[in-house]
Coordinates of C-alpha atoms in Angstrom, one line a residue:
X19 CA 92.6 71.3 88.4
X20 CA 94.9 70.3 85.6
X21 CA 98.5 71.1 84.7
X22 CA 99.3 75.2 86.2
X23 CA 99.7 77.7 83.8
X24 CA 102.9 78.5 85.3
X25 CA 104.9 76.2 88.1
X26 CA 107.8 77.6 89.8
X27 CA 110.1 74.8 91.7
X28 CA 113.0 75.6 94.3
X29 CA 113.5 79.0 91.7
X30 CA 116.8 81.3 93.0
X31 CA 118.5 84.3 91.7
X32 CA 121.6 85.4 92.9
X33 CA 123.6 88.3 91.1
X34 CA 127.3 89.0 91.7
X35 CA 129.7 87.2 93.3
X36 CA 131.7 86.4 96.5
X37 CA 131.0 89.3 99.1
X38 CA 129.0 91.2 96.3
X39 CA 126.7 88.7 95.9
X40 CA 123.1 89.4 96.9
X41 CA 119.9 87.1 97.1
X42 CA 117.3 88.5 94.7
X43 CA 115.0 85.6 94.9
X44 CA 115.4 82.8 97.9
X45 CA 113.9 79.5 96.6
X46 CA 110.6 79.8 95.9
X47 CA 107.9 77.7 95.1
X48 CA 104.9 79.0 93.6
X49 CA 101.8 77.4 91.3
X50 CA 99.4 80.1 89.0
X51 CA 96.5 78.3 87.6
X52 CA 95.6 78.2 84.0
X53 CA 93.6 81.5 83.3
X54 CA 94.2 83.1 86.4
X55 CA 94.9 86.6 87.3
X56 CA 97.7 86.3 90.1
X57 CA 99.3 89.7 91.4
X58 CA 103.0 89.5 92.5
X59 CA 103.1 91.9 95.6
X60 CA 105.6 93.4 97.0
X61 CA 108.1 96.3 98.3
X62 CA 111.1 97.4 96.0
X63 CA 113.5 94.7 96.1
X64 CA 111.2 92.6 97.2
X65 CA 112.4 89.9 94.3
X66 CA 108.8 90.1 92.1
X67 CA 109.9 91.9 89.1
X68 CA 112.9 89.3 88.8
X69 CA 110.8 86.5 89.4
X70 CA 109.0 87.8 86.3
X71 CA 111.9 88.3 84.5
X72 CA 112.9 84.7 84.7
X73 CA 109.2 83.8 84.0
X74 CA 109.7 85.4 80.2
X75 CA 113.0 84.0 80.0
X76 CA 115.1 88.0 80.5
X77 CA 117.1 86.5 83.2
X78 CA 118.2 82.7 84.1
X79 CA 117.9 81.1 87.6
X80 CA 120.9 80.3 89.5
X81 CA 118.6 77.1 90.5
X82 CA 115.2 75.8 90.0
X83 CA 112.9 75.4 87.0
X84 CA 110.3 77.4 85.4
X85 CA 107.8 75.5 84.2
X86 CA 104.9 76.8 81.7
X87 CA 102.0 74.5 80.8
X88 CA 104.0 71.3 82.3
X89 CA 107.1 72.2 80.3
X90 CA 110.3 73.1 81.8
X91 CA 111.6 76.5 79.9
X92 CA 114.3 77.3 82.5
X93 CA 116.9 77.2 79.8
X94 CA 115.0 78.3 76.6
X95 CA 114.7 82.0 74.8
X96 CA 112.3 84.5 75.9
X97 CA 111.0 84.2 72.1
X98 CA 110.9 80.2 73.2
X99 CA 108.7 80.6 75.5
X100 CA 104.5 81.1 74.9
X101 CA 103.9 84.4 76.9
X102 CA 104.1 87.9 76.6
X103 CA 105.3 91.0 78.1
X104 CA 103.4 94.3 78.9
X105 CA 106.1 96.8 80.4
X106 CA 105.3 100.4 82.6
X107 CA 107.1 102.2 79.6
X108 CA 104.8 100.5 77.0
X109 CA 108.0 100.8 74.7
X110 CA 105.6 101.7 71.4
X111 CA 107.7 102.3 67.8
X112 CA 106.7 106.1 67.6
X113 CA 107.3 106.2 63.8
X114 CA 103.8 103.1 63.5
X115 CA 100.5 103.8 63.2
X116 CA 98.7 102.1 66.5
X117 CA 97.6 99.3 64.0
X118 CA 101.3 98.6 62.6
X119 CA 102.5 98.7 66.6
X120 CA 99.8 95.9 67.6
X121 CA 100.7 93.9 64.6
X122 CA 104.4 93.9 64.4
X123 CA 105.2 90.3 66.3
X124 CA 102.7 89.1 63.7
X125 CA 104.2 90.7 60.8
X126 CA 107.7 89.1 62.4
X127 CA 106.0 85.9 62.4
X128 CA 105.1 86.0 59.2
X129 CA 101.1 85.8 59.7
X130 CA 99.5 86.5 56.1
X131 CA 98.6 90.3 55.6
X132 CA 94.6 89.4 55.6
X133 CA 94.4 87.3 58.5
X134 CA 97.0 89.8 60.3
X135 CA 94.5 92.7 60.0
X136 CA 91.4 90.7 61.7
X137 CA 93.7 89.6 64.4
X138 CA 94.7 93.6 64.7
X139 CA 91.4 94.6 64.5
X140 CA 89.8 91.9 66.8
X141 CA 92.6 93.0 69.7
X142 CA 91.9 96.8 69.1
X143 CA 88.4 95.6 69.8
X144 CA 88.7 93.8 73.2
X145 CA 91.0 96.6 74.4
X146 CA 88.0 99.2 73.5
X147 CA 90.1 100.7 70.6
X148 CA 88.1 100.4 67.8
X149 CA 88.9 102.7 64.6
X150 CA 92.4 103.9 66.4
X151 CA 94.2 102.1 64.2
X152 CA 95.3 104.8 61.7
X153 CA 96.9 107.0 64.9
X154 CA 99.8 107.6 65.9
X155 CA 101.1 106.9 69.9
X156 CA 101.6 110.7 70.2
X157 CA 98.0 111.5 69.1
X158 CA 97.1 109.1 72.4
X159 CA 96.5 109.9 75.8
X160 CA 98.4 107.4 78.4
X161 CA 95.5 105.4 79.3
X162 CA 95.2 104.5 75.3
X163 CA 98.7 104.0 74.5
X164 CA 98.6 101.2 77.5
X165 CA 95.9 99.8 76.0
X166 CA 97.5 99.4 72.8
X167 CA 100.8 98.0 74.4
X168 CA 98.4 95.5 75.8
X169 CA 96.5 94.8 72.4
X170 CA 100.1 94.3 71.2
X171 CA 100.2 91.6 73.3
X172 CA 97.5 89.9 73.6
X173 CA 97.6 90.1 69.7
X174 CA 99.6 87.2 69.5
X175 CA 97.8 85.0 72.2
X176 CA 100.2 83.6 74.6
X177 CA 99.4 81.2 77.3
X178 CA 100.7 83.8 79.9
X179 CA 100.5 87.7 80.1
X180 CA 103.5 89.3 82.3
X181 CA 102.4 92.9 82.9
X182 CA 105.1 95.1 85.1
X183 CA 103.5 97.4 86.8
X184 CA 101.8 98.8 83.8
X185 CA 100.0 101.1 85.1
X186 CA 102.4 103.1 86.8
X187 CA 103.0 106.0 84.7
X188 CA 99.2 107.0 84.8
X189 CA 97.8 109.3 87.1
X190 CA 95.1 108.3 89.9
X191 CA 91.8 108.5 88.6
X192 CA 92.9 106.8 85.6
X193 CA 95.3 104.3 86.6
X194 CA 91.5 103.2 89.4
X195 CA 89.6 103.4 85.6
X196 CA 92.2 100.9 84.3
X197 CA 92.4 98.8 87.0
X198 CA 88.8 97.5 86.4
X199 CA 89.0 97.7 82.7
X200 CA 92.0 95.2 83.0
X201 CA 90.5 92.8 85.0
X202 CA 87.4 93.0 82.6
X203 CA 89.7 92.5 79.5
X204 CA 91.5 89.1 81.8
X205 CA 87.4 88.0 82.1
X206 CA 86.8 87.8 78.3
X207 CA 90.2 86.7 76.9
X208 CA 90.5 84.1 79.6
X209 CA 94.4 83.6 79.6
X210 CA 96.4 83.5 82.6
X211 CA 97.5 87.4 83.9
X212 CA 100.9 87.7 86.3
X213 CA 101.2 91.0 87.2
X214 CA 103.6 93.0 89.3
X215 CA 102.9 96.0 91.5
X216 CA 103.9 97.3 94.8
X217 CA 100.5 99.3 95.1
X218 CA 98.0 97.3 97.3
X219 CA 94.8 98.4 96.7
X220 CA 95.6 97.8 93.1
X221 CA 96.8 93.5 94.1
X222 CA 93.4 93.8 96.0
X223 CA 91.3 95.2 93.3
X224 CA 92.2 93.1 90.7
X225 CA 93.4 89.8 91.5
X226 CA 92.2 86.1 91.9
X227 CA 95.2 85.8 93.9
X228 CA 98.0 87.7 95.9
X229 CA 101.7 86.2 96.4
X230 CA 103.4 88.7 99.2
X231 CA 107.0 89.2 98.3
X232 CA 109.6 90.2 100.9
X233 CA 113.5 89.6 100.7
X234 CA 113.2 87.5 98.0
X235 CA 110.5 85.0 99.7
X236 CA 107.2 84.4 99.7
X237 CA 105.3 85.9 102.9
X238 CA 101.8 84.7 101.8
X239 CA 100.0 83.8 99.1
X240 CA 95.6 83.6 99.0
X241 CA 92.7 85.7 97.8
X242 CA 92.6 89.0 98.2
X243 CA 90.4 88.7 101.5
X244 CA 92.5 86.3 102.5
X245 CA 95.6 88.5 102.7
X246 CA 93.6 91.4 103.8
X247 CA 91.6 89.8 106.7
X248 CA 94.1 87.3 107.9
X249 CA 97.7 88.1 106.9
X250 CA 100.0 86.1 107.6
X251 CA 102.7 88.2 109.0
X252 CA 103.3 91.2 110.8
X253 CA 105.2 92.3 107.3
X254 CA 101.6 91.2 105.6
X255 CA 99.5 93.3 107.9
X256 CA 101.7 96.2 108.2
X257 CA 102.5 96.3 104.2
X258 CA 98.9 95.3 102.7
X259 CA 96.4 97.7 103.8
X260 CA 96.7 100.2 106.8
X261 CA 96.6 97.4 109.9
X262 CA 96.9 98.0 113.9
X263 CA 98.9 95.4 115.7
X264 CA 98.1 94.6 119.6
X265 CA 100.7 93.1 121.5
X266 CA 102.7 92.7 124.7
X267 CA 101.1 94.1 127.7
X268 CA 98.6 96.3 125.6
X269 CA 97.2 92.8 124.2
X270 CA 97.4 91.1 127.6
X271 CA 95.2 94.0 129.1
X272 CA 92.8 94.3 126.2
X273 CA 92.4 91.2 124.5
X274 CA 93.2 88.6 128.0
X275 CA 95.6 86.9 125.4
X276 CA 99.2 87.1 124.6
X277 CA 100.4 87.3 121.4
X278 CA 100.6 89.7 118.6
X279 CA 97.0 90.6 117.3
X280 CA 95.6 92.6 114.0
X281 CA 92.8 94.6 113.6
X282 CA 91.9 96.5 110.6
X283 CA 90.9 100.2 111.3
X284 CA 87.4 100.2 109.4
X285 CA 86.6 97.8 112.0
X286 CA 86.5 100.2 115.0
X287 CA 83.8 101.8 116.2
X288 CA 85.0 105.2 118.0
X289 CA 82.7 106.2 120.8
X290 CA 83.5 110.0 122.2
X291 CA 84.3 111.0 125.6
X292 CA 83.7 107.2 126.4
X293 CA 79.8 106.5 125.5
X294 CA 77.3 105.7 128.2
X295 CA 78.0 106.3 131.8
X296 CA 78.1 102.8 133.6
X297 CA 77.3 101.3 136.5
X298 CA 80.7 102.6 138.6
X299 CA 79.8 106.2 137.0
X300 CA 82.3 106.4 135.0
X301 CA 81.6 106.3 131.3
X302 CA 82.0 103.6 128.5
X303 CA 80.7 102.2 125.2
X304 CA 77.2 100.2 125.6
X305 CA 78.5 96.8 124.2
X306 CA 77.0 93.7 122.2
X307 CA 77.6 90.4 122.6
X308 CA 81.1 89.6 121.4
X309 CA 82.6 92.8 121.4
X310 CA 85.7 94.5 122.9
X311 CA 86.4 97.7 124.3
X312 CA 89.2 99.6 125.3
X313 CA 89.7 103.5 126.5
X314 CA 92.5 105.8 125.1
X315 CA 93.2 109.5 123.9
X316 CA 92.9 110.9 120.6
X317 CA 96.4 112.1 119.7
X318 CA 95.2 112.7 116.0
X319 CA 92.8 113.4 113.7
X320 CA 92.9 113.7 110.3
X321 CA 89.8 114.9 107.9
X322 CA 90.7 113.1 104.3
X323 CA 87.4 113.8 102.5
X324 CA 85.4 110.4 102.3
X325 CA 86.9 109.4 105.3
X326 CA 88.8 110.4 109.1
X327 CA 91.6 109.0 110.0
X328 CA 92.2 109.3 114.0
X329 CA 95.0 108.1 116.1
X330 CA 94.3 106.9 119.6
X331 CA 96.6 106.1 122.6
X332 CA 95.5 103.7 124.8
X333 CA 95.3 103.4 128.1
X334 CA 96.9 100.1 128.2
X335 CA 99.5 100.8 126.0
X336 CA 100.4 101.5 122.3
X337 CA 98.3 103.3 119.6
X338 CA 95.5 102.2 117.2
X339 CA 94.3 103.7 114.0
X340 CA 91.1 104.2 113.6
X341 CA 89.0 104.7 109.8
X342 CA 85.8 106.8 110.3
X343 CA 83.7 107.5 107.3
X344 CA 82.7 110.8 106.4
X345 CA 79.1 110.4 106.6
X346 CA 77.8 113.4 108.6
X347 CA 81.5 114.7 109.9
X348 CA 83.4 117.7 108.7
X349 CA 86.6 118.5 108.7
X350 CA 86.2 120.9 112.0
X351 CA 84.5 117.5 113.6
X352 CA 87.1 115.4 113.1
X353 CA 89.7 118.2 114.3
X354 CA 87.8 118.4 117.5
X355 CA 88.2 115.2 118.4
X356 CA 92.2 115.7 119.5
X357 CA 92.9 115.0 122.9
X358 CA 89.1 113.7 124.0
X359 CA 88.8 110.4 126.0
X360 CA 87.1 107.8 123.9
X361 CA 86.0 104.2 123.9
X362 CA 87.3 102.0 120.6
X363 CA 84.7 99.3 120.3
X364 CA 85.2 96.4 117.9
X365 CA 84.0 93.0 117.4
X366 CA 86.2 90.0 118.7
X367 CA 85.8 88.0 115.3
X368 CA 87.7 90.9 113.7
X369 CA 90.7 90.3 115.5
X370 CA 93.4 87.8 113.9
X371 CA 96.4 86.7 115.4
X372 CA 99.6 87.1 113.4
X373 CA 100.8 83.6 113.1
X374 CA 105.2 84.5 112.7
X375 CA 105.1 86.2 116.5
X376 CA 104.7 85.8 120.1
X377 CA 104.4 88.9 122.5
X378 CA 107.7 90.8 123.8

């Protein structure tokens, strides 16, 4: 696989001192391949925006070593160091053109005037920008002026790109737009993305990989589906991703199996008042061949456009979640469905124990 991109060793940040002293980062150990996208995920004050920091060289471990292409930089400038930084507040000189904002570290570095404009130029290009060079930032909407903060960037063709939560000063629809023009632009420049969000579906869209931050340690790190099918945690499952935990007597009853058990809510099937009637003459959902059922009460349903969201109580104990979509329900549909019987049908491979607990 050759030398990481980035290597983290034994890395901890501590600030204050004595009984002010707090833990930002708790020894962490951490690998990003060469030309990967990795997304640093994570609640606020989770200790990702920190371990960034120390990645560009804005704050110094307490101990461990940040490594970058096999060399140790723990110790060296952030203008030392062969990466970049892409911030949320762009932080673009109002008084440049777009052009003279992308080239200025070039212009600092004293890159001849010819050969500085085709570099400009050539980054305007990848980040879809051609012929904004003569604007100004104001005359851009916030979508462009990103792009140009990350033109400005990549301009100068670090090693490493360290994007903080760029994206979130823009508003929905755009910020989903960016998120796939982003991971396009990491395709065709092929150098090695760390980015920091605490918005999952945006880790999930974009990334190679995911590194779940929580008090300053790592909670999990894998693909995308990795983290979302299989967390490894109860903090994973209830942070990444809407999840529904099973446990105690509830999991005893339904599953046969102690423990504390996920299941994703897109992966139940919701039968109303409780499916086919049965052989006792009660009724219940017509099953498959590895499936489970249980029986509960809908407590709530919500209509959210594409989809239904509807809580259920279960007879055996505790409450699941499940994600219905939209496909021939309304919102009066969904409404009715508060305080029915139903059966919540889902297959057994779906289930994944959470590896950090046992049952109460």
């Amino acid at each position: 696989m050759g030398e990481p991109a980035v290597r983290l060793v034994a890395l901890r940040k501590e600030f204050g001192t004595g009984d002010q002293r707090v833990v930002a980062v708790d020894g962490i150990d951490l690998d990003i391949a060469d030309g990967e996208f990795t997304t640093l995920l994570g609640p606020s004050g989770s200790g990702k925006t920190t371990v960034l920091r120390m990645i560009a060289g804005f704050e110094r471990p307490t101990e461990g070593q940040v490594m970058l292409g096999g060399q140790d930089v723990t110790t060296k400038a952030p203008f030392e160091r062969d990466v970049n930084t892409v911030f949320q507040d762009y932080a673009l000189f109002p008084h440049m053109t777009v052009a003279q904002n992308v080239g200025y570290g070039l212009r600092v570095k004293r890159v001849p005037g010819p050969q500085r404009r085709q570099r400009v130029a050539a980054a305007l290009s990848t980040v879809r920008l051609d012929g904004f060079g003569p604007r100004r930032p104001s005359q851009l909407s916030g979508g462009q002026r990103q792009r140009v903060a990350l033109a400005r960037a990549l301009v100068n063709r670090p090693k490493v790109l360290l994007l903080d939560e760029p994206l979130g000063a823009l508003d929905l629809k755009l910020r989903e737009q960016m998120q796939v023009e982003l991971k396009a632009i990491q395709r065709e420049v092929g150098i090695t993305f760390v980015f920091v969000t605490h918005d999952q579906d945006e880790a999930l869209t974009m990334s190679d990989r995911v590194v779940v931050f929580n008090h300053g340690r790592i909670e999990q790190v894998g693909t995308p589906s990795e983290i979302y099918e299989q967390p490894g945690s109860q903090f994973v499952a209830g942070f990444v991703g809407t999840s529904n935990l099973l446990q105690g007597n509830a999991a005893a009853a339904v599953l046969g199996q102690p423990g504390v058990w996920s299941i994703r809510p897109e992966k139940i099937r919701l039968v109303p008042d409780g499916g086919e009637r049965g052989p006792d003459g009660g009724r219940r959902a017509a099953l498959d061949a590895g499936e489970i059922a249980t029986t509960g009460v809908v407590r709530e349903a919500v209509y959210t456009g594409a989809a239904s969201r509807i809580v259920v109580t279960l007879d055996a104990g505790g409450e699941l979640v499940v994600v219905r979509p939209n496909v021939t329900t309304s919102a009066q549909d969904a409404t009715e469905l508060r305080d029915q019987r139903v059966t919540l049908v889902w297959r057994r491979d779906h289930v994944y124990r959470v590896a950090d607990a046992d049952a109460d």
